Short mmCIF file of C-alpha atoms in Angstrom, two decimals:
data_model
loop_
_atom_site.label_atom_id
_atom_site.label_comp_id
_atom_site.label_asym_id
_atom_site.label_seq_id
_atom_site.Cartn_x
_atom_site.Cartn_y
_atom_site.Cartn_z
CA MET J 1 54.53 -19.16 -7.87
CA PRO J 2 52.52 -17.24 -10.42
CA SER J 3 51.15 -13.90 -9.32
CA THR J 4 48.02 -12.21 -10.47
CA LYS J 5 47.74 -8.58 -11.31
CA ALA J 6 44.59 -6.55 -11.38
CA ASP J 7 43.49 -5.55 -14.82
CA LYS J 8 44.02 -1.82 -15.43
CA ASP J 9 40.38 -1.50 -16.49
CA THR J 10 39.03 -2.94 -13.25
CA ARG J 11 37.01 -0.25 -11.53
CA THR J 12 35.92 -0.06 -7.95
CA GLN J 13 32.22 0.29 -7.51
CA LYS J 14 30.99 2.63 -4.87
CA GLN J 15 28.52 1.19 -2.42
CA PRO J 16 25.15 2.92 -2.71
CA ALA J 17 24.47 5.31 0.13
CA THR J 18 22.25 3.82 2.79
CA GLU J 19 18.85 5.46 2.85
CA PRO J 20 18.00 7.01 6.23
CA LEU J 21 15.42 5.15 8.30
CA TYR J 22 12.29 6.56 9.91
CA ASN J 23 9.92 5.38 12.63
CA VAL J 24 6.14 5.36 12.37
CA VAL J 25 5.08 6.32 15.90
CA LEU J 26 1.50 5.79 17.10
CA LEU J 27 0.38 8.41 19.65
CA ASN J 28 -2.02 7.77 22.52
CA ASP J 29 -5.38 9.39 23.04
CA GLU J 30 -8.40 8.63 25.19
CA ASP J 31 -10.82 8.22 22.27
CA HIS J 32 -9.93 4.72 21.06
CA SER J 33 -10.33 1.30 22.67
CA TYR J 34 -7.75 -1.45 22.92
CA ASP J 35 -9.89 -3.48 20.52
CA TYR J 36 -9.73 -0.66 17.97
CA VAL J 37 -5.94 -0.37 18.24
CA ILE J 38 -5.45 -4.14 17.96
CA GLU J 39 -7.82 -4.38 15.00
CA MET J 40 -6.18 -1.44 13.21
CA LEU J 41 -2.64 -2.72 13.70
CA GLN J 42 -3.55 -6.19 12.50
CA PHE J 43 -5.29 -4.78 9.43
CA LEU J 44 -2.75 -2.10 8.46
CA PHE J 45 0.57 -3.59 9.60
CA TYR J 46 -0.24 -7.34 9.65
CA PHE J 47 0.72 -7.67 13.32
CA SER J 48 -0.25 -10.81 15.18
CA THR J 49 -2.81 -10.42 17.96
CA GLN J 50 -0.01 -10.53 20.55
CA GLU J 51 2.14 -7.94 18.72
CA ALA J 52 -0.85 -5.63 18.30
CA PHE J 53 -1.82 -6.04 21.96
CA SER J 54 1.76 -5.24 23.05
CA HIS J 55 1.69 -2.02 20.99
CA ALA J 56 -1.74 -1.13 22.41
CA MET J 57 -0.39 -1.55 25.95
CA GLU J 58 2.77 0.45 25.21
CA VAL J 59 0.89 3.37 23.63
CA ASP J 60 -1.53 3.39 26.56
CA LEU J 61 1.20 3.27 29.22
CA THR J 62 3.85 5.50 27.65
CA GLY J 63 1.89 7.67 25.23
CA ARG J 64 3.61 6.33 22.13
CA THR J 65 4.84 3.21 20.41
CA ILE J 66 7.09 2.67 17.41
CA LEU J 67 5.15 0.56 14.93
CA VAL J 68 7.73 0.13 12.20
CA THR J 69 11.09 1.46 11.05
CA CYS J 70 11.50 1.89 7.29
CA SER J 71 12.23 4.34 4.48
CA LEU J 72 10.67 7.81 4.56
CA LYS J 73 8.22 7.03 1.77
CA GLU J 74 7.01 3.85 3.49
CA ALA J 75 6.83 5.60 6.88
CA GLU J 76 4.72 8.42 5.46
CA PHE J 77 2.42 5.84 3.88
CA GLY J 78 2.07 4.01 7.22
CA ARG J 79 1.30 7.25 9.05
CA ASP J 80 -1.28 8.20 6.42
CA GLN J 81 -2.91 4.77 6.72
CA VAL J 82 -3.32 5.26 10.48
CA HIS J 83 -4.83 8.72 9.91
CA ALA J 84 -7.29 7.33 7.35
CA TYR J 85 -8.45 4.31 9.36
CA GLY J 86 -11.46 6.10 10.79
CA PRO J 87 -13.19 6.45 14.16
CA ASP J 88 -13.67 3.79 16.80
CA GLN J 89 -17.30 2.72 16.43
CA ARG J 90 -17.19 1.28 19.97
CA ILE J 91 -16.83 4.75 21.52
CA PRO J 92 -19.73 7.12 20.79
CA HIS J 93 -17.75 10.37 21.19
CA CYS J 94 -14.88 9.20 18.94
CA ARG J 95 -14.76 11.41 15.85
CA GLY J 96 -11.68 10.26 13.96
CA SER J 97 -8.63 8.11 13.61
CA MET J 98 -5.69 7.87 15.96
CA SER J 99 -2.63 10.03 15.37
CA ALA J 100 0.76 8.90 14.18
CA VAL J 101 3.95 10.77 13.33
CA VAL J 102 7.08 10.02 11.35
CA GLU J 103 10.39 10.56 13.14
CA PRO J 104 13.98 9.86 12.09
CA ALA J 105 15.16 6.56 13.57
CA GLN J 106 18.03 6.88 15.99
CA ALA J 107 21.27 5.40 14.73
CA LYS J 108 22.40 2.44 16.82
CA LYS J 109 25.80 2.95 18.39
#
């Protein structure tokens, strides 16, 4: 049976390092309506009505919801988009956008 030998010039390629992942976390407040949250999430993150409603409920009940997990650059962009969305016109005392933070994603074990 013929055998094959690896060519001396064959080099092993290193796998590129995996970029760390980050969460965009929406934080609750009492100055924005469910309709605002749903509208914002559909516009900024292309969530379906049901997905956006689920996030609105979670942020209301727990104080926070993870919107997306992605690279740092994308997460910072998502956070900045939330901050720039503007006030809820449905609530007279609302003066600005909701808050969001970027946090390192937890590694799954």
